[in-house]
Short mmCIF file of C-alpha atoms and ligand atoms in Angstrom, two decimals:
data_model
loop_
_atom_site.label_atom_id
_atom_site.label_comp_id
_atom_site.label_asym_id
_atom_site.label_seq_id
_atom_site.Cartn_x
_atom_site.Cartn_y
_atom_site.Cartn_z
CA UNK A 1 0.00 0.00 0.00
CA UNK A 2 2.54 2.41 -1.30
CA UNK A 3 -0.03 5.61 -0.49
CA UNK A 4 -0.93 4.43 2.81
CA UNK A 5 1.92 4.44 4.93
CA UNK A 6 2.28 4.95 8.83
CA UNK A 7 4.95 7.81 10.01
CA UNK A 8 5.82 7.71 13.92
CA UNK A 9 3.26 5.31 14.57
CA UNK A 10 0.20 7.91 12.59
CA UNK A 11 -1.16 6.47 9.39
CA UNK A 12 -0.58 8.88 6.35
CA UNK A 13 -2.50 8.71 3.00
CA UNK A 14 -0.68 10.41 0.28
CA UNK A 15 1.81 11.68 2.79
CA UNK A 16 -1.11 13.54 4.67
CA UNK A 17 -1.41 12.66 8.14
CA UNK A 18 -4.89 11.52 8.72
CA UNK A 19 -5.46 12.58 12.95
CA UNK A 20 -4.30 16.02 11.51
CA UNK A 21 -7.31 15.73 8.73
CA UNK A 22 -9.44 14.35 11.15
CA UNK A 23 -9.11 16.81 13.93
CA UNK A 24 -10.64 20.08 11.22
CA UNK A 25 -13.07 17.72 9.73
CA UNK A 26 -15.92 15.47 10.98
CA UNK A 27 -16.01 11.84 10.74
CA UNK A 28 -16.91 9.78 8.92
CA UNK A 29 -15.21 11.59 5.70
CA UNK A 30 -14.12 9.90 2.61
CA UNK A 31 -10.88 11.09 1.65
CA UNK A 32 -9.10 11.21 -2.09
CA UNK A 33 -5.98 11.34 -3.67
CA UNK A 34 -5.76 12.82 -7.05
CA UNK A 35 -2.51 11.95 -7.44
CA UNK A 36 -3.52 8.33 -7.36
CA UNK A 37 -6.60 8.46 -9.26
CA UNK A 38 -4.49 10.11 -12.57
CA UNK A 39 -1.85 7.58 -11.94
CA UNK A 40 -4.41 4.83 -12.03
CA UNK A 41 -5.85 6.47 -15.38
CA UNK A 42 -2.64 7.06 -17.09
CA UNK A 43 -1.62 3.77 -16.05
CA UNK A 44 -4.83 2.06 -17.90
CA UNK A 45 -5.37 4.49 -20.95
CA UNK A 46 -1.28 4.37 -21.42
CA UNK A 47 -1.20 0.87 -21.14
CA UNK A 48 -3.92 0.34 -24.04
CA UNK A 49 -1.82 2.54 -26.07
CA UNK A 50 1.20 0.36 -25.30
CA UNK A 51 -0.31 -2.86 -26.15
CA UNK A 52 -0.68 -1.03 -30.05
CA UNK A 53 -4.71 -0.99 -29.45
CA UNK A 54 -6.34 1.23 -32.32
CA UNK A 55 -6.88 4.88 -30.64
CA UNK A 56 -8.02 3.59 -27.68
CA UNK A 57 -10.83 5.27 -25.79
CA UNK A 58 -11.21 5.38 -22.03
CA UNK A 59 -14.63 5.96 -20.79
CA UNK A 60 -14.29 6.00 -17.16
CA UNK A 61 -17.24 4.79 -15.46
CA UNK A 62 -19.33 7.38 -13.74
CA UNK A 63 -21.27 4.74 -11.24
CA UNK A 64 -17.91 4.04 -9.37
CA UNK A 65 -17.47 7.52 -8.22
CA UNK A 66 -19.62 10.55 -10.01
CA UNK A 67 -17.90 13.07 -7.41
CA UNK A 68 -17.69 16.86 -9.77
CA UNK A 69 -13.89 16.87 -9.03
CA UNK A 70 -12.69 13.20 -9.51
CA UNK A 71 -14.10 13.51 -12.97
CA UNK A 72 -12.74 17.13 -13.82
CA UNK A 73 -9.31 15.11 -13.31
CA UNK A 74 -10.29 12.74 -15.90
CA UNK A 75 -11.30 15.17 -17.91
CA UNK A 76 -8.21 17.22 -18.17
CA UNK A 77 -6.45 13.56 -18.82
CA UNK A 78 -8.58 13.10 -21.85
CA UNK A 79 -10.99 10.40 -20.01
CA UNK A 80 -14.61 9.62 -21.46
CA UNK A 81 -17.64 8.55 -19.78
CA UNK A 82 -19.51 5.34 -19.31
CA UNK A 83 -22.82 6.73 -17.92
CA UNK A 84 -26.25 4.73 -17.14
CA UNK A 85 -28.65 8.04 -16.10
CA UNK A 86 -29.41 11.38 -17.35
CA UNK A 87 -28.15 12.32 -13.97
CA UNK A 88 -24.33 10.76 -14.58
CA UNK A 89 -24.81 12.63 -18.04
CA UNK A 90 -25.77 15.53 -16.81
CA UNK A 91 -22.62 15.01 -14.38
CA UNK A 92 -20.28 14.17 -17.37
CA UNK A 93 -20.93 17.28 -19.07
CA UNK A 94 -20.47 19.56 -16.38
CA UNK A 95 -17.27 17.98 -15.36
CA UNK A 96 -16.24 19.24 -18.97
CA UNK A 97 -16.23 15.54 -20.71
CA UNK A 98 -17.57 15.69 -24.50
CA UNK A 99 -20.38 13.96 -25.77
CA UNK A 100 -18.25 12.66 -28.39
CA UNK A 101 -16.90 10.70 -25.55
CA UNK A 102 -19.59 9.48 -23.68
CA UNK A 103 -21.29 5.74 -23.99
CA UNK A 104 -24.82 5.52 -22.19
CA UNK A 105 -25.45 1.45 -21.05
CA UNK A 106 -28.62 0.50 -19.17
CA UNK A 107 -31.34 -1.34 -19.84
CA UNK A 108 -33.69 1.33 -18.48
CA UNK A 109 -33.03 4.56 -20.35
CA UNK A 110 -35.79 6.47 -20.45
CA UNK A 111 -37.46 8.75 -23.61
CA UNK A 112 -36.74 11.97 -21.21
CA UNK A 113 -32.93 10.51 -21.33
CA UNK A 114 -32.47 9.38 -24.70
CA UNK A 115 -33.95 12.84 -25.81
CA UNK A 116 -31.11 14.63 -23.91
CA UNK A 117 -28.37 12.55 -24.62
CA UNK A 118 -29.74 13.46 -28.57
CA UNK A 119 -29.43 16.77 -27.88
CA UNK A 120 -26.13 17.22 -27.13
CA UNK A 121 -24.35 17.81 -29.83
CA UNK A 122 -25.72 17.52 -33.69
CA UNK A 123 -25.36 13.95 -33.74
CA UNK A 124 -25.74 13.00 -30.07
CA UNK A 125 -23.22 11.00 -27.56
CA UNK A 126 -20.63 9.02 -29.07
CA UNK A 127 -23.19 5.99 -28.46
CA UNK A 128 -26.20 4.54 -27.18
CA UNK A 129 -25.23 1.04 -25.92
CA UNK A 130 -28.28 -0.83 -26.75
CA UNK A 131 -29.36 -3.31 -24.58
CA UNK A 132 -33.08 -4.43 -26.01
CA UNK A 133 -34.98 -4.01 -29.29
CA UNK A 134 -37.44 -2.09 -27.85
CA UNK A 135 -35.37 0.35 -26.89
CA UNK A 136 -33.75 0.41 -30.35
CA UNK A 137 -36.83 1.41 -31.39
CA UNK A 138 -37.39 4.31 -28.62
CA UNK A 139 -34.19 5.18 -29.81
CA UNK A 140 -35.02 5.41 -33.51
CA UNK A 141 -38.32 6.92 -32.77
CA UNK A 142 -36.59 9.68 -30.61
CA UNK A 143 -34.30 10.67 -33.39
CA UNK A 144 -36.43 10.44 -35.57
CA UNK A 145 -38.41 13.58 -33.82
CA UNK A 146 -35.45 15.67 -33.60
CA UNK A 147 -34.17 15.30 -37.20
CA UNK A 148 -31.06 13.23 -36.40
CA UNK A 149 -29.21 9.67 -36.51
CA UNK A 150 -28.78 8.09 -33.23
CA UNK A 151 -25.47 6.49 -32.74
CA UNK A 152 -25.98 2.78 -31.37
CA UNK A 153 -23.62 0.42 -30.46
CA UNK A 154 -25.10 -3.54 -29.66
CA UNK A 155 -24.46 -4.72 -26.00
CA UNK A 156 -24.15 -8.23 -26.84
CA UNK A 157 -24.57 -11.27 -23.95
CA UNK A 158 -21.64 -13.25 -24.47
CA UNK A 159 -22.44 -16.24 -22.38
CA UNK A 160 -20.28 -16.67 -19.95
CA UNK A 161 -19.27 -16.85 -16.49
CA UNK A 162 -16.83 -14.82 -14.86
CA UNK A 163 -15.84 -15.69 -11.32
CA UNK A 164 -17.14 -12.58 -9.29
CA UNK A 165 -19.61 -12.17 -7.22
CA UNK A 166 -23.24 -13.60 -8.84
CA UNK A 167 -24.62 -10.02 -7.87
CA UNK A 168 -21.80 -8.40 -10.25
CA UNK A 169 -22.05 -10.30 -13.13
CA UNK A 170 -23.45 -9.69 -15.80
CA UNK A 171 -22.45 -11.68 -19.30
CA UNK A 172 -25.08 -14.46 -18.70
CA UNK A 173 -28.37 -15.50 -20.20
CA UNK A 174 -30.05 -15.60 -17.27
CA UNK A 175 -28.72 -11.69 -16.71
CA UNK A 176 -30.82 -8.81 -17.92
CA UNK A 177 -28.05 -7.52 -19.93
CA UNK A 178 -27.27 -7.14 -23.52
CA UNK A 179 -28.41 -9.07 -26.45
CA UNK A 180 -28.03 -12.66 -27.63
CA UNK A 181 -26.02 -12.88 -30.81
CA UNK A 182 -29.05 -14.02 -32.51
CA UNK A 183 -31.35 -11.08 -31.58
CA UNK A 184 -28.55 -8.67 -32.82
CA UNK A 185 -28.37 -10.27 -36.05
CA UNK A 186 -31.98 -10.36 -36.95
CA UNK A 187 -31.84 -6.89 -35.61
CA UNK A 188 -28.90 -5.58 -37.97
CA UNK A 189 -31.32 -6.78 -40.30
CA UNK A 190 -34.55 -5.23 -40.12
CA UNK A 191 -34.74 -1.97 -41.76
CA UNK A 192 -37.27 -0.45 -39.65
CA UNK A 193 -34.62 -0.10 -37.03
CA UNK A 194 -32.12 2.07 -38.93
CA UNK A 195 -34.20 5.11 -40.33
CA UNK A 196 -32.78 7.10 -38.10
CA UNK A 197 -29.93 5.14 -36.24
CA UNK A 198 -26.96 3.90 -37.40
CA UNK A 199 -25.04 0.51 -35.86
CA UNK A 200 -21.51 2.01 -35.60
CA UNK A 201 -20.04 -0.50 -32.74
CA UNK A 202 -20.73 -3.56 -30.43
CA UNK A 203 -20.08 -3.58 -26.50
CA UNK A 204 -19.39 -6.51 -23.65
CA UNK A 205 -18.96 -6.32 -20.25
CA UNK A 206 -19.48 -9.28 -18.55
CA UNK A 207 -19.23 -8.20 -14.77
CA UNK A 208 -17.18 -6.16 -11.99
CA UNK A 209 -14.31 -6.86 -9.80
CA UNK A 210 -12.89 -9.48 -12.02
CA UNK A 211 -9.54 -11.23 -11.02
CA UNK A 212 -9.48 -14.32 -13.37
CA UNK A 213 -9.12 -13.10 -17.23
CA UNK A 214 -10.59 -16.46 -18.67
CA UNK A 215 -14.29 -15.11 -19.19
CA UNK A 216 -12.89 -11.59 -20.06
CA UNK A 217 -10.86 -13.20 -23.26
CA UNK A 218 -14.02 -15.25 -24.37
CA UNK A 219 -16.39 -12.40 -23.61
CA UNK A 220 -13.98 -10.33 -26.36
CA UNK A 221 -13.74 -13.22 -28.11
CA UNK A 222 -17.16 -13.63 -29.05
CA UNK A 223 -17.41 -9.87 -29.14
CA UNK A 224 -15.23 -10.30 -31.97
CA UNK A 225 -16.93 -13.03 -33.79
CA UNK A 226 -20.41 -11.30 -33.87
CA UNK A 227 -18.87 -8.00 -35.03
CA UNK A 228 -17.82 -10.07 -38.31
CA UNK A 229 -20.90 -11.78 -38.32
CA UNK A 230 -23.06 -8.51 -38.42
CA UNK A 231 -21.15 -7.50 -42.10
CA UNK A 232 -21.14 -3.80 -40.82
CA UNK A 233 -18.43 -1.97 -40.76
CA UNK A 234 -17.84 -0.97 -37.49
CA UNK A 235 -16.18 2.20 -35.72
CA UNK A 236 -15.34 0.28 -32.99
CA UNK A 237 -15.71 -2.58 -30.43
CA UNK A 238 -15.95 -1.77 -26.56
CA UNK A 239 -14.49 -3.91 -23.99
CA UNK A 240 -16.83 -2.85 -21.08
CA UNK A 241 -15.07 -2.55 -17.42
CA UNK A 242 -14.46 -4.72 -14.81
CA UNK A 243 -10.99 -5.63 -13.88
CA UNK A 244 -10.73 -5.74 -10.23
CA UNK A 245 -8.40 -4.62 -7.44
CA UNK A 246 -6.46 -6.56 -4.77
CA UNK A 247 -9.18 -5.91 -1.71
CA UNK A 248 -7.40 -8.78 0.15
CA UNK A 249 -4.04 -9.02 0.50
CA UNK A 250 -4.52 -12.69 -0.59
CA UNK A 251 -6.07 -11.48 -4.06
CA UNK A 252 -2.69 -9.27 -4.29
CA UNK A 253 -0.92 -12.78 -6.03
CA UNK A 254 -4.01 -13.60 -8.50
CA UNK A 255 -4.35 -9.30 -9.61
CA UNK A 256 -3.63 -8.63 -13.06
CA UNK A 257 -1.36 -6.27 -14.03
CA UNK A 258 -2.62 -3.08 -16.69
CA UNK A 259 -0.15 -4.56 -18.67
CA UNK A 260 -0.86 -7.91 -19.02
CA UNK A 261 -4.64 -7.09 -19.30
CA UNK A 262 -3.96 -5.07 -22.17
CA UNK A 263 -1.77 -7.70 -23.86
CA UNK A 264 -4.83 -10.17 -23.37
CA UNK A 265 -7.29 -7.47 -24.79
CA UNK A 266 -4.46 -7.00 -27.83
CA UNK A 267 -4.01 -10.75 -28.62
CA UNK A 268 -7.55 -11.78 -28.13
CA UNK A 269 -8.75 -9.17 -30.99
CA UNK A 270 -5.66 -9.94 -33.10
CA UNK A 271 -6.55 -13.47 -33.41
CA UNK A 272 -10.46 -12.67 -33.36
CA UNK A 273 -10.27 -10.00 -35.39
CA UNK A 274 -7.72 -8.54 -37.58
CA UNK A 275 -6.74 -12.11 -38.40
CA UNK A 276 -10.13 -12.30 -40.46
CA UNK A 277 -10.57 -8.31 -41.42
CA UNK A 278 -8.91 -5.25 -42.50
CA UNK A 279 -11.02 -3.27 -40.61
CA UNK A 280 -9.34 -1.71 -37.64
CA UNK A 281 -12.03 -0.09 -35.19
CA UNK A 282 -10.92 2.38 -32.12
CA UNK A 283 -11.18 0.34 -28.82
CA UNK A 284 -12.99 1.09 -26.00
CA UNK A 285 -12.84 0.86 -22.54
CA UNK A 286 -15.31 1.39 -19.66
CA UNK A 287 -13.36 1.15 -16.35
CA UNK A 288 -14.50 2.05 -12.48
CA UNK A 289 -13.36 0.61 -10.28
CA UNK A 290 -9.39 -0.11 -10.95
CA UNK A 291 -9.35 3.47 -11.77
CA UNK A 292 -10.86 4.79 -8.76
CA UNK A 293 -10.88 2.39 -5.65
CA UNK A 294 -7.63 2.41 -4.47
CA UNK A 295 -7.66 6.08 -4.27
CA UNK A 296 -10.18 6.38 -1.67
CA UNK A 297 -9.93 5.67 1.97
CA UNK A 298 -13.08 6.27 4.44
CA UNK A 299 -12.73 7.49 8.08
CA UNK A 300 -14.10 6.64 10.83
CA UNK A 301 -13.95 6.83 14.28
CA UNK A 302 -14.48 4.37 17.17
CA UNK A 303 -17.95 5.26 19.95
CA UNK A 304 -17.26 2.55 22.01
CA UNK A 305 -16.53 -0.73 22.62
CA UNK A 306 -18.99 -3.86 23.17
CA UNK A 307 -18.49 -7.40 25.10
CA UNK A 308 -21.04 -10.02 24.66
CA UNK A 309 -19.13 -12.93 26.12
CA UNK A 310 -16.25 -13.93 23.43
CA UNK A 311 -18.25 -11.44 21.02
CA UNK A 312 -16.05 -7.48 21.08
CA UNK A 313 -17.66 -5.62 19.26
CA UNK A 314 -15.97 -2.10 17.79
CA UNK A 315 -18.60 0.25 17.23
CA UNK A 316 -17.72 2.78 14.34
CA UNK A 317 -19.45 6.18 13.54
CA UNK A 318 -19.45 4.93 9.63
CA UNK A 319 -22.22 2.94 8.79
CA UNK A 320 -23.84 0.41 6.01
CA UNK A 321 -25.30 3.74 4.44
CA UNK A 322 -22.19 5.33 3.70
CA UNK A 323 -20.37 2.29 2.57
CA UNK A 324 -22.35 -0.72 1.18
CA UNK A 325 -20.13 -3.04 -0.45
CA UNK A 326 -19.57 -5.31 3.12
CA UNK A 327 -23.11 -5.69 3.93
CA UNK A 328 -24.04 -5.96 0.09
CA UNK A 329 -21.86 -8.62 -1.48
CA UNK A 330 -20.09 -9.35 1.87
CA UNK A 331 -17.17 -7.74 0.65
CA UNK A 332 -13.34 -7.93 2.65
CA UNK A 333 -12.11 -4.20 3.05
CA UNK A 334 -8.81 -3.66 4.90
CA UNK A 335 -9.53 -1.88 8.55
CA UNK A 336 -6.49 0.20 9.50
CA UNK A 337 -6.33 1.92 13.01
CA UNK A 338 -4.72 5.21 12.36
CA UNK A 339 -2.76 5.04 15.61
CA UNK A 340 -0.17 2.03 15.47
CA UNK A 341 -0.07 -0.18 17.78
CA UNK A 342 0.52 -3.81 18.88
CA UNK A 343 -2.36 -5.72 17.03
CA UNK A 344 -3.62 -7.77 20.23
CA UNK A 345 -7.37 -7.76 19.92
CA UNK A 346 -9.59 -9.84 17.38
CA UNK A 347 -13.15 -8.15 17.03
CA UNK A 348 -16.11 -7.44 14.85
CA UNK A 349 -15.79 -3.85 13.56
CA UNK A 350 -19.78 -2.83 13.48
CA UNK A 351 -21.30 0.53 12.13
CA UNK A 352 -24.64 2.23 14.12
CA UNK A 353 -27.57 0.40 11.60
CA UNK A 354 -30.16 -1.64 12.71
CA UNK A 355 -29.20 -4.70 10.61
CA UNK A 356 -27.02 -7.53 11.15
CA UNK A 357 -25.08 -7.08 7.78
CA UNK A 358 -23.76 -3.56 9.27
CA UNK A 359 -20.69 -5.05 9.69
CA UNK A 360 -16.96 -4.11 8.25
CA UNK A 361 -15.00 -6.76 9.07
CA UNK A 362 -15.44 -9.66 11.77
CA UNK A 363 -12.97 -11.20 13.57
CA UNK A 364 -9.90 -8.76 12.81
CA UNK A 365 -6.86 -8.18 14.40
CA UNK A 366 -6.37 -4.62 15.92
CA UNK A 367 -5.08 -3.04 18.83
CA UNK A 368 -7.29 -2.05 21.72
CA UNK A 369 -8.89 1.01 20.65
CA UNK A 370 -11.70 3.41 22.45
CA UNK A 371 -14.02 6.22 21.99
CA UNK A 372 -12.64 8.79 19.71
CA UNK A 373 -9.76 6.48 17.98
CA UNK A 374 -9.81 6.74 14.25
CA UNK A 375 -10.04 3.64 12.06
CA UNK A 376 -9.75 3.86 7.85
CA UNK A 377 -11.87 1.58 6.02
CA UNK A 378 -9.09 1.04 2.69
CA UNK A 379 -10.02 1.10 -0.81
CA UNK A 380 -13.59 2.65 -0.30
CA UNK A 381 -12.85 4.91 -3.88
CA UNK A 382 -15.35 2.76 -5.86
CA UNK A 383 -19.29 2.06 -5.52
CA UNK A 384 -18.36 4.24 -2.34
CA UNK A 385 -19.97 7.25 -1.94
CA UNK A 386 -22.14 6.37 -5.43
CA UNK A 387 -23.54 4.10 -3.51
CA UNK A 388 -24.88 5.53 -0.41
CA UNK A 389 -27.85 6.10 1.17
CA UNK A 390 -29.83 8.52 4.02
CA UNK A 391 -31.11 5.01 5.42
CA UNK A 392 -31.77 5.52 9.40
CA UNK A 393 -31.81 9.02 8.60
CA UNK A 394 -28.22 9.82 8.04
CA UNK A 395 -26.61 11.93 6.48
CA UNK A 396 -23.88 11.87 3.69
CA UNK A 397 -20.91 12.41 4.43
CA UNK A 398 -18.24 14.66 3.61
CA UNK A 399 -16.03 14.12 0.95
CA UNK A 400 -12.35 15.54 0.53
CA UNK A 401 -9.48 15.43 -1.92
CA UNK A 402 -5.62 15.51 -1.68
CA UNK A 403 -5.06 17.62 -4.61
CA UNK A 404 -2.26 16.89 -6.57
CA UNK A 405 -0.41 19.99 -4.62
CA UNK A 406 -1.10 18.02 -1.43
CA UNK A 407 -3.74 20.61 -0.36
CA UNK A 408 -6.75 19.41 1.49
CA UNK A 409 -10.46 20.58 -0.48
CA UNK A 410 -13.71 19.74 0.86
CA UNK A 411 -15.24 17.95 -2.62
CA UNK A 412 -18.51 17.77 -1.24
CA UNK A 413 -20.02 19.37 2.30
CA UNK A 414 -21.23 16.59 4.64
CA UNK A 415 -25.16 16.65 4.14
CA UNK A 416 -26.61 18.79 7.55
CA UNK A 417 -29.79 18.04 9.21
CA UNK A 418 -31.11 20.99 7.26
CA UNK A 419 -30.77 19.47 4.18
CA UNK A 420 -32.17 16.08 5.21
CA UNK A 421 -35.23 16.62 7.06
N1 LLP B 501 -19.56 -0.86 -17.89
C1 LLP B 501 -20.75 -1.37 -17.56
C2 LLP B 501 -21.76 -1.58 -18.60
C3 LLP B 501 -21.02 -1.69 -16.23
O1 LLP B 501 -22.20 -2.22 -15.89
C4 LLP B 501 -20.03 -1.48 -15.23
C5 LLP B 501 -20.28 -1.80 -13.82
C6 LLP B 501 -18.80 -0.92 -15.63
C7 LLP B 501 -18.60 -0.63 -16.98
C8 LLP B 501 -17.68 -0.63 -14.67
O2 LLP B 501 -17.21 -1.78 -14.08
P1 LLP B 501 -15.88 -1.75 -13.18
O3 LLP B 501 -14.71 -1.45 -14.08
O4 LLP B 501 -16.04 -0.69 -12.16
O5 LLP B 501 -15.83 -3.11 -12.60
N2 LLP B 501 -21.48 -2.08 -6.96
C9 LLP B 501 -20.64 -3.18 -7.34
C10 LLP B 501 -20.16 -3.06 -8.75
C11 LLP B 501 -21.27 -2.95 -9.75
C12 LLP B 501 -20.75 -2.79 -11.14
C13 LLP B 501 -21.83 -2.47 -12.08
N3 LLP B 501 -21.38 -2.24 -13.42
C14 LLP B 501 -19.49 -3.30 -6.35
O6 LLP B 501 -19.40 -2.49 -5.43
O7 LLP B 501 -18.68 -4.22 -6.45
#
């Protein structure tokens, strides 16, 4: 954890020492580093470039972290957007990322959304990602009101099975996502569909948090067969998101590297693709989380401590509605105390909800600790914050940045009581 380091016995992210942070702000507070977050892009988008992928396009995804400032980072990088709302669009835009580079996936967009998206430039976002017929034809229909030619690219359902969690994947038949490769075909082929839409590229993404690249090279594999199959020449083929990060130190052995991701993405369209076709379409990406989760940390601090026989309970001030992915998917997240010290407890670190699953870690090892101690939940960048909630009537919290400078800004005020009642 090369940005998370302790210094006389205080934890430091980025090199900023977090009691210091915590003593002008109020916990809990999710804190940034910008520094990390444009490494982690220039480290993806530079490593498609190095693998010799055709002008490849990063659209990072907006449902991993939509915070204003994050994504004004990306944008000055050259980042696109993968965005599933008119809200995220909306969000895009203002963060100063062109519709030219912004791909809209869902299998809910609405009339009121597709209409927008339209409407941003003369010919609309770079591309719908079309995950139905029906809403082909909303599509269609849409443009065809306002005079124009919807881009679409075909979200197709690869069929297969990553190894993630069943919640996160996505690339199945059983899965509400994307289209069969027969339903595409007979799609590319009725007329009535193109007056006023044009197919210019096909998408996959088969799930989140992925650590074993077997499904991810047959889910581009097949991505490349149908893309032949459809006879259209096509502006380009989109890779969808998903690689994961090393949550447990145990995953750290099994993580791939950028590099060798991007060598898989390479070889697996080289041999699916340009061995059979001249055609050389841009590639595109739609990464969250490995862009974003590692450069997030949330802070807490301890109210008290609990016995129930061989049960200790450490109660936090950060709870289930600030940070999900635990009580969700049962997800491991590295608990740091900030203040080092001999690791000689084991307990169950426990938020203030009333549910069971408010829980963000059982049975780890860390030092006593008591009211007012500060504790950092690691890796809390991604489906953080995005994925919150006032549940129990709480607030949301803060959110702060390291800038790149290594100057503290408030991101986002903590929500008062004002604003939520
Ligand atoms: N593209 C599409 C079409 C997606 O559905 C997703 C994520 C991504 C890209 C970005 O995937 P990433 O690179 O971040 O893995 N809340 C869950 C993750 C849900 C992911 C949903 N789709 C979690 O906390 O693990």
């Amino acid at each position: 954890m090369k940005y998370l380091s302790y210094k006389k016995k205080s934890l430091q992210f980025s090199g900023i020492d977090l009691a210091a942070v915590a003593k002008r702000h109020r916990t809990p507070f999710f804190l940034y580093c910008e520094e990390m977050l444009v490494a982690n892009y220039q480290e993806f988008a530079g490593g498609a470039s190095a693998a010799g992928l055709t002008d490849p396009l990063v659209c990072f995804a907006l449902k991993s972290n939509p915070n204003r400032e994050l994504l004004r980072a990306l944008a000055a990088q050259g980042s696109g957007a993968d965005i599933v709302s008119g809200g995220e669009l909306r969000r895009a835009l203002e963060a100063g990322i062109p519709p030219e580079k912004i791909v809209f996936s869902g299998v809910g967009k609405t009339e009121e959304e597709i209409l927008f998206a339209l409407k941003t430039t003369k010919h609309g976002i770079f591309s719908f990602n079309v995950e139905s017929i029906e809403e082909l034809e909303l599509i269609n229909s849409c443009a065809r009101r306002l005079r124009k030619t919807a881009r679409i690219c075909f979200r197709l359902n690869p069929v297969v099975k990553p190894k993630t969690h069943k919640f996160i994947s996505t690339g199945n038949k059983t899965h509400k996502f994307g289209l069969l490769e027969a339903d595409i075909l007979k799609a590319v082929a009725s007329p009535y569909l193109w007056t006023h839409a044009r197919l210019v590229g096909l998408s996959v993404h088969i799930g989140s948090q992925l650590l074993d690249l077997g499904a991810t090279r047959r889910g581009i594999a097949r991505l490349c067969e149908v893309a032949l199959k459809t006879k259209v020449p096509l502006e380009f083929l989109d890779v969808g998101g998903g690689l994961g990060v090393d949550y447990h130190p145990e995953d750290s052995s099994k993580l791939p590297a950028v590099a060798d991701y991007m060598a898989l993405v390479a070889a697996t369209i080289a041999k699916h693709f340009h061995a059979r076709s001249l055609q050389r379409p841009r590639i595109v990406f739609e990464p969250g989380r490995r862009i974003v989760a590692r450069a997030g940390i949330l802070i807490m601090k301890v109210l008290r401590n609990k016995i129930s026989e061989d049960n200790h309970f450490l109660i936090v001030d950060g709870g289930m509605n600030d940070f999900m992915r635990p009580s969700l998917y049962g997800a491991y997240h590295a608990l740091l105390p900030v203040r080092q010290a001999r690791a000689d407890r084991v307990c169950h670190v426990v938020g203030p909800i009333c549910e069971t699953s408010d829980c963000f870690g059982s049975d780890r090892h860390l030092p006593a600790m008591k009211s007012g101690d500060l504790i950092v939940l690691c890796d809390t960048g991604a489906y953080g914050f995005s994925m919150g909630s006032n549940y129990n009537l709480r607030g949301r919290p803060l959110e702060l940045l390291i800038t790149r400078q290594k100057k503290l800004r408030v991101v986002n005020q903590a929500q008062g009581y004002e604003e939520l009642l």
